Short mmCIF file of C-alpha atoms in Angstrom, two decimals:
data_model
loop_
_atom_site.label_atom_id
_atom_site.label_comp_id
_atom_site.label_asym_id
_atom_site.label_seq_id
_atom_site.Cartn_x
_atom_site.Cartn_y
_atom_site.Cartn_z
CA MET A 1 -3.56 2.14 16.53
CA ASN A 2 -4.75 -0.15 19.30
CA ARG A 3 -6.85 -2.12 16.82
CA LEU A 4 -3.74 -2.97 14.85
CA LEU A 5 -1.54 -3.67 17.84
CA SER A 6 -4.06 -5.74 19.79
CA GLY A 7 -4.66 -8.45 17.21
CA ILE A 8 -4.55 -9.76 13.68
CA THR A 9 -7.51 -10.11 11.34
CA ALA A 10 -9.50 -13.27 10.60
CA PHE A 11 -7.31 -14.20 7.64
CA THR A 12 -4.14 -13.76 9.67
CA LEU A 13 -5.60 -15.77 12.53
CA LEU A 14 -6.48 -18.53 10.09
CA VAL A 15 -2.87 -18.82 8.91
CA ALA A 16 -1.28 -18.47 12.36
CA GLY A 17 -3.85 -20.75 13.97
CA SER A 18 -3.26 -23.46 11.36
CA ALA A 19 0.46 -23.25 11.99
CA SER A 20 0.06 -23.73 15.72
CA ALA A 21 -2.32 -26.65 15.19
CA GLN A 22 -0.02 -28.43 12.88
CA SER A 23 0.81 -13.07 7.67
CA SER A 24 0.88 9.63 -0.33
CA LEU A 25 -0.18 10.39 -2.29
CA PRO A 26 3.30 11.94 -2.66
CA LEU A 27 4.58 8.42 -3.25
CA ASP A 28 3.75 6.85 -6.62
CA TYR A 29 2.96 3.24 -5.75
CA ARG A 30 2.89 2.11 -9.35
CA SER A 31 5.82 -0.05 -10.37
CA SER A 32 8.70 1.67 -12.10
CA SER A 33 8.60 1.13 -15.87
CA SER A 34 12.31 1.86 -16.24
CA LEU A 35 14.54 -0.72 -17.85
CA GLY A 36 17.90 -1.63 -16.38
CA PHE A 37 18.54 -1.14 -12.67
CA PHE A 38 15.78 0.58 -10.69
CA ILE A 39 14.84 1.51 -7.13
CA THR A 40 11.57 3.09 -6.00
CA GLY A 41 9.91 3.73 -2.65
CA TYR A 42 10.60 5.72 0.50
CA ALA A 43 12.12 5.58 3.98
CA ASP A 44 11.12 8.00 6.72
CA LEU A 45 10.94 8.67 10.43
CA SER A 46 7.71 9.96 11.95
CA PHE A 47 6.85 11.41 15.34
CA GLY A 48 3.24 11.39 16.52
CA ILE A 49 1.47 13.24 19.32
CA PHE A 50 -1.57 11.21 20.36
CA PRO A 51 -4.42 12.47 22.58
CA ALA A 52 -4.27 9.18 24.50
CA GLY A 53 -1.15 7.05 24.70
CA GLY A 54 1.50 9.76 24.66
CA ASN A 55 4.09 10.35 21.96
CA LYS A 56 5.13 7.67 19.49
CA SER A 57 7.81 7.30 16.83
CA LEU A 58 7.73 5.21 13.68
CA LEU A 59 10.54 4.29 11.29
CA MET A 60 8.94 2.92 8.12
CA THR A 61 10.10 1.96 4.63
CA GLU A 62 8.67 0.42 1.48
CA LEU A 63 11.18 -0.25 -1.28
CA ASP A 64 11.31 -2.01 -4.64
CA LEU A 65 14.59 -2.55 -6.46
CA GLY A 66 15.87 -4.83 -9.18
CA PHE A 67 16.97 -5.16 -12.78
CA ARG A 68 14.92 -5.34 -15.99
CA PRO A 69 16.91 -6.31 -19.10
CA PRO A 70 16.22 -3.85 -21.95
CA ASP A 71 15.75 -6.71 -24.43
CA GLY A 72 13.72 -8.97 -22.16
CA GLY A 73 14.89 -12.18 -20.57
CA PHE A 74 15.85 -12.85 -16.96
CA GLY A 75 15.95 -10.15 -14.31
CA TYR A 76 15.23 -9.89 -10.62
CA ALA A 77 13.18 -7.86 -8.15
CA LEU A 78 13.34 -7.37 -4.41
CA GLY A 79 10.66 -5.69 -2.35
CA ILE A 80 11.13 -4.68 1.28
CA ASP A 81 8.44 -3.58 3.74
CA ALA A 82 9.55 -2.79 7.27
CA PHE A 83 8.69 -0.68 10.30
CA ALA A 84 9.88 -0.10 13.85
CA LEU A 85 7.23 1.36 16.15
CA ARG A 86 8.15 2.89 19.48
CA ASP A 87 4.99 3.05 21.56
CA PRO A 88 4.81 3.56 25.36
CA GLY A 89 2.27 0.74 25.40
CA ALA A 90 3.79 -1.79 23.01
CA ASP A 91 6.87 -1.57 20.78
CA MET A 92 6.78 -3.51 17.53
CA ASN A 93 9.27 -4.33 14.74
CA LYS A 94 8.37 -6.13 11.51
CA ILE A 95 10.02 -6.76 8.14
CA ALA A 96 8.99 -8.64 5.00
CA PHE A 97 11.07 -9.44 1.91
CA TYR A 98 9.77 -10.05 -1.61
CA PRO A 99 12.57 -11.65 -3.69
CA ALA A 100 11.60 -12.80 -7.19
CA VAL A 101 13.15 -13.86 -10.46
CA THR A 102 11.55 -12.16 -13.46
CA TYR A 103 11.42 -13.05 -17.14
CA GLY A 104 10.34 -10.47 -19.72
CA THR A 105 8.77 -11.52 -23.01
CA ASP A 106 6.75 -9.93 -25.82
CA PHE A 107 3.67 -11.31 -24.10
CA GLY A 108 4.27 -9.86 -20.64
CA THR A 109 6.50 -10.31 -17.62
CA PHE A 110 6.53 -13.42 -15.43
CA SER A 111 7.79 -13.41 -11.82
CA ALA A 112 8.45 -16.34 -9.50
CA GLY A 113 9.57 -16.62 -5.87
CA ILE A 114 7.82 -14.26 -3.47
CA PRO A 115 6.58 -11.55 -5.83
CA ARG A 116 4.32 -8.80 -4.55
CA SER A 117 0.59 -9.18 -5.02
CA VAL A 118 -0.71 -7.25 -8.03
CA LEU A 119 -2.88 -5.31 -5.56
CA ASP A 120 0.22 -3.76 -3.98
CA ARG A 121 2.17 -2.47 -6.96
CA GLY A 122 1.35 -1.48 -10.50
CA TYR A 123 -2.40 -0.93 -10.77
CA LEU A 124 -4.37 0.52 -7.85
CA ALA A 125 -4.02 3.97 -6.35
CA ARG A 126 -3.14 3.47 -2.70
CA PRO A 127 -5.29 5.64 -0.43
CA ASN A 128 -3.26 7.74 1.97
CA LEU A 129 -4.49 9.89 4.83
CA ALA A 130 -2.53 13.13 4.39
CA ALA A 131 0.78 11.26 4.09
CA SER A 132 0.49 9.99 7.67
CA ARG A 133 2.67 6.93 8.28
CA PHE A 134 0.89 6.11 11.53
CA TYR A 135 -2.39 5.87 9.63
CA ASP A 136 -0.64 3.87 6.88
CA LEU A 137 0.20 1.35 9.57
CA GLU A 138 -3.18 1.57 11.30
CA PHE A 139 -5.08 0.82 8.07
CA TYR A 140 -2.37 -1.24 6.37
CA GLN A 141 -4.75 -4.04 5.39
CA LEU A 142 -7.26 -1.61 3.87
CA SER A 143 -4.75 0.05 1.53
CA GLY A 144 -3.40 -2.99 -0.31
CA SER A 145 -3.58 -6.77 -0.26
CA THR A 146 -4.47 -8.82 2.78
CA LEU A 147 -1.62 -11.08 1.67
CA ALA A 148 0.94 -8.30 2.34
CA TYR A 149 -0.59 -7.58 5.74
CA THR A 150 -0.53 -11.25 6.70
CA TYR A 151 3.04 -11.77 5.49
CA LEU A 152 4.33 -8.73 7.37
CA PHE A 153 2.72 -9.71 10.68
CA THR A 154 3.03 -13.53 10.66
CA LYS A 155 6.24 -14.27 8.72
CA ASN A 156 4.56 -17.12 6.81
CA ASN A 157 6.32 -17.02 3.43
CA PRO A 158 3.82 -16.68 0.53
CA TYR A 159 5.61 -18.39 -2.37
CA GLY A 160 4.03 -17.73 -5.72
CA LEU A 161 3.87 -16.44 -9.28
CA ARG A 162 2.94 -13.14 -10.89
CA TYR A 163 2.13 -12.08 -14.45
CA ASP A 164 1.96 -8.50 -15.81
CA VAL A 165 1.03 -7.39 -19.32
CA SER A 166 -0.01 -4.16 -21.06
CA PHE A 167 -2.22 -3.64 -24.11
CA GLY A 168 -1.76 -0.02 -25.05
CA ALA A 169 -3.23 2.08 -22.24
CA THR A 170 -4.65 -0.95 -20.43
CA SER A 171 -2.58 -2.99 -17.96
CA PHE A 172 -3.54 -6.33 -16.44
CA GLY A 173 -1.92 -8.35 -13.67
CA ALA A 174 -2.52 -11.65 -11.93
CA SER A 175 -0.75 -13.21 -8.96
CA TYR A 176 -0.97 -16.50 -7.09
CA HIS A 177 0.54 -17.24 -3.69
CA ARG A 178 0.60 -20.34 -1.52
CA ILE A 179 1.01 -20.17 2.26
CA ASN A 180 1.99 -23.62 3.47
CA SER A 181 0.93 -23.27 7.10
CA GLY A 182 -1.27 -26.08 8.38
CA GLY A 183 -3.52 -27.24 5.56
CA GLY A 184 -2.30 -24.41 3.34
CA THR A 185 -3.94 -21.28 2.00
CA ASN A 186 -4.16 -20.25 -1.67
CA VAL A 187 -4.40 -16.55 -2.52
CA VAL A 188 -5.29 -15.30 -6.01
CA ALA A 189 -5.36 -11.62 -7.00
CA LEU A 190 -6.36 -9.89 -10.22
CA ALA A 191 -5.96 -6.21 -11.11
CA ILE A 192 -6.65 -4.02 -14.12
CA ARG A 193 -5.92 -0.38 -14.87
CA HIS A 194 -6.75 1.83 -17.84
CA ASP A 195 -5.08 5.20 -18.37
CA PHE A 196 -7.19 7.41 -20.60
CA ALA A 197 -5.25 9.34 -23.21
CA ALA A 198 -4.90 13.07 -22.57
CA ILE A 199 -5.28 14.64 -26.01
CA SER A 200 -4.31 18.34 -26.07
CA SER A 201 -4.90 18.52 -22.33
CA PRO A 202 -2.64 18.76 -19.28
CA TYR A 203 -5.01 16.48 -17.35
CA ARG A 204 -4.82 12.70 -17.09
CA PHE A 205 -7.34 10.18 -15.83
CA ALA A 206 -7.30 6.50 -14.92
CA ALA A 207 -9.71 3.83 -13.69
CA PHE A 208 -8.68 0.70 -11.82
CA ALA A 209 -10.13 -2.39 -10.16
CA GLY A 210 -8.94 -5.50 -8.38
CA LEU A 211 -9.98 -8.52 -6.37
CA GLU A 212 -8.29 -10.89 -3.95
CA ASN A 213 -9.54 -14.37 -3.03
CA ALA A 214 -8.12 -16.56 -0.27
CA ARG A 215 -9.24 -20.10 0.41
CA SER A 216 -8.02 -23.09 2.39
CA GLY A 217 -8.85 -26.76 2.69
CA GLY A 218 -10.64 -26.03 5.95
CA GLY A 219 -13.50 -24.24 4.19
CA PHE A 220 -12.16 -20.67 4.46
CA ASN A 221 -13.13 -18.79 1.28
CA LYS A 222 -13.31 -14.99 1.21
CA THR A 223 -12.93 -12.33 -1.49
CA ASN A 224 -12.05 -8.63 -1.37
CA TYR A 225 -13.05 -6.16 -4.09
CA MET A 226 -11.58 -2.75 -4.96
CA ILE A 227 -12.48 -0.17 -7.60
CA GLY A 228 -11.60 3.47 -8.12
CA VAL A 229 -10.57 6.41 -10.26
CA GLU A 230 -7.80 8.98 -10.07
CA GLY A 231 -6.72 11.92 -12.18
CA GLY A 232 -5.25 15.37 -12.32
CA SER A 233 -2.34 17.36 -13.68
CA ASP A 234 1.20 18.23 -12.64
CA GLN A 235 -0.25 20.46 -9.90
CA VAL A 236 -3.50 18.81 -8.84
CA ASN A 237 -4.30 15.15 -8.23
CA ALA A 238 -7.39 13.52 -6.73
CA GLY A 239 -8.94 10.10 -6.45
CA LEU A 240 -11.90 8.13 -5.18
CA SER A 241 -11.78 4.46 -4.21
CA TYR A 242 -14.19 1.85 -2.86
CA ARG A 243 -13.24 -1.38 -1.10
CA ARG A 244 -15.31 -4.23 0.28
CA ASP A 245 -13.19 -6.32 2.63
CA ALA A 246 -14.61 -9.76 3.39
CA PHE A 247 -11.68 -10.58 5.69
CA LEU A 248 -12.88 -7.82 8.04
CA GLY A 249 -16.54 -8.81 8.11
CA ASN A 250 -17.55 -7.29 4.74
CA ILE A 251 -16.62 -3.81 5.86
CA GLN A 252 -17.02 -1.20 3.11
CA VAL A 253 -14.50 1.63 2.86
CA VAL A 254 -14.82 4.73 0.67
CA THR A 255 -11.77 6.99 0.46
CA LEU A 256 -11.59 10.41 -1.16
CA PHE A 257 -8.11 11.88 -1.44
CA GLY A 258 -6.43 14.80 -3.16
CA GLU A 259 -3.33 16.98 -3.30
CA TYR A 260 -2.20 20.32 -4.62
CA ARG A 261 1.43 21.09 -5.49
CA ILE A 262 2.97 24.53 -5.66
CA ASN A 263 6.72 24.86 -6.12
CA ASP A 264 8.32 22.61 -3.48
CA PHE A 265 5.18 22.29 -1.34
CA THR A 266 2.45 19.68 -1.54
CA PHE A 267 -0.82 20.11 0.38
CA SER A 268 -2.98 17.02 0.82
CA ALA A 269 -6.32 16.03 2.31
CA ALA A 270 -8.28 12.80 2.62
CA VAL A 271 -11.49 11.37 4.06
CA MET A 272 -11.97 7.66 4.83
CA ASN A 273 -15.51 6.44 5.59
CA PHE A 274 -16.35 2.98 6.98
CA ASN A 275 -19.64 1.06 6.87
CA PRO A 276 -19.82 -0.47 9.40
CA GLY A 277 -16.67 0.09 11.41
CA PRO A 278 -14.52 2.81 12.93
CA PRO A 279 -15.52 6.49 12.85
CA THR A 280 -14.93 8.46 9.66
CA GLN A 281 -11.28 9.50 9.46
CA PHE A 282 -10.07 12.93 8.25
CA GLY A 283 -6.58 14.16 7.47
CA ILE A 284 -4.80 17.24 6.16
CA GLY A 285 -1.09 17.62 5.57
CA ALA A 286 1.67 19.71 4.06
CA GLU A 287 4.95 18.47 2.64
CA TYR A 288 8.11 20.37 1.73
CA ARG A 289 10.58 18.77 -0.67
CA PHE A 290 14.25 19.64 -0.77
CA ASN A 291 17.44 18.27 -2.33
CA ASP A 292 15.26 16.55 -4.97
CA ASN A 293 14.45 13.42 -2.94
CA ALA A 294 14.27 14.57 0.69
CA TYR A 295 11.05 15.77 2.32
CA ALA A 296 9.48 16.94 5.57
CA ASN A 297 5.78 16.49 6.26
CA ILE A 298 3.36 17.65 8.93
CA SER A 299 -0.13 16.16 9.30
CA MET A 300 -3.21 16.58 11.45
CA LEU A 301 -5.56 13.60 11.79
CA ASP A 302 -9.05 13.61 13.27
CA ASN A 303 -12.21 11.50 13.19
CA SER A 304 -15.96 11.81 13.70
CA SER A 305 -15.96 10.28 17.18
CA PRO A 306 -17.36 12.80 19.72
CA GLY A 307 -14.66 14.22 21.98
CA PHE A 308 -11.76 12.83 19.93
CA ASN A 309 -8.71 15.09 20.00
CA PRO A 310 -6.63 15.42 16.81
CA ILE A 311 -3.40 13.52 16.27
CA TYR A 312 -0.40 15.51 15.07
CA GLU A 313 2.44 13.96 13.12
CA PHE A 314 5.77 15.20 11.81
CA SER A 315 7.99 13.16 9.51
CA VAL A 316 11.22 13.49 7.55
CA GLY A 317 12.33 11.07 4.88
CA TRP A 318 13.81 10.22 1.52
CA ARG A 319 11.94 9.19 -1.62
CA PHE A 320 13.77 6.99 -4.10
#
């Protein structure tokens, strides 16, 4: 957690520096396909026991709500990412809003305002370390777009456009955002997902890929790449993803994650390997769901660093 709390990445520093000289698996991160009014996401409170640094608490939420007209035309969407971290060393509170006007046509959906990057909703499976919110926050930049990370931590509004379209089982999205700090930074993201048809089988399978490029007039030009697969049934789900993050010095991250559901319980496990970078991270967790949308989760997190003591986390929350 200290890596996240002690500084912001090279892309974030570029935006903030320019401004001063003159950003579980149990949760389905794909956008809701429902027409009419919709709300998806979660809100929960987590308590963590850390081997160094004492106990910490984290209130965290990621929500998407809005309206999609059944016959197309104008609608709206609002995304909200927020957290409040209580840490004996350094408290932190952040919030980011994603308001957008949408327009549905026979050729896809257009969004304008501050839409989410296509890397954050709709296409990619978001790696999760045993449903741990503390690790979600620790590796926030490595689980979605760098744009979302920068926006949440710098408050530089990324105005832009987004386009989503589906051709049968294949979905494609593109987004463009402009951050007007200093000389300005342009961020372009592309994502594609293909869901393979499950013929006479309870199993489903999907492949996905995406990229994100950010460049500024000052010569900054970096690109992230992501690719992966996921699949399973109503009881078992698993996935494998690869990411090369140029904003973090071309670090490569491979994440293997899976879950098993039985009645109201979900058991999950994940491994996140870095090259180069932090030690390999491991996580196991168990979640109990009740009253349809409420849940309680307990996780144990560890890594390959010699002498590292596990982190224990307990959370309760509501899934929309």
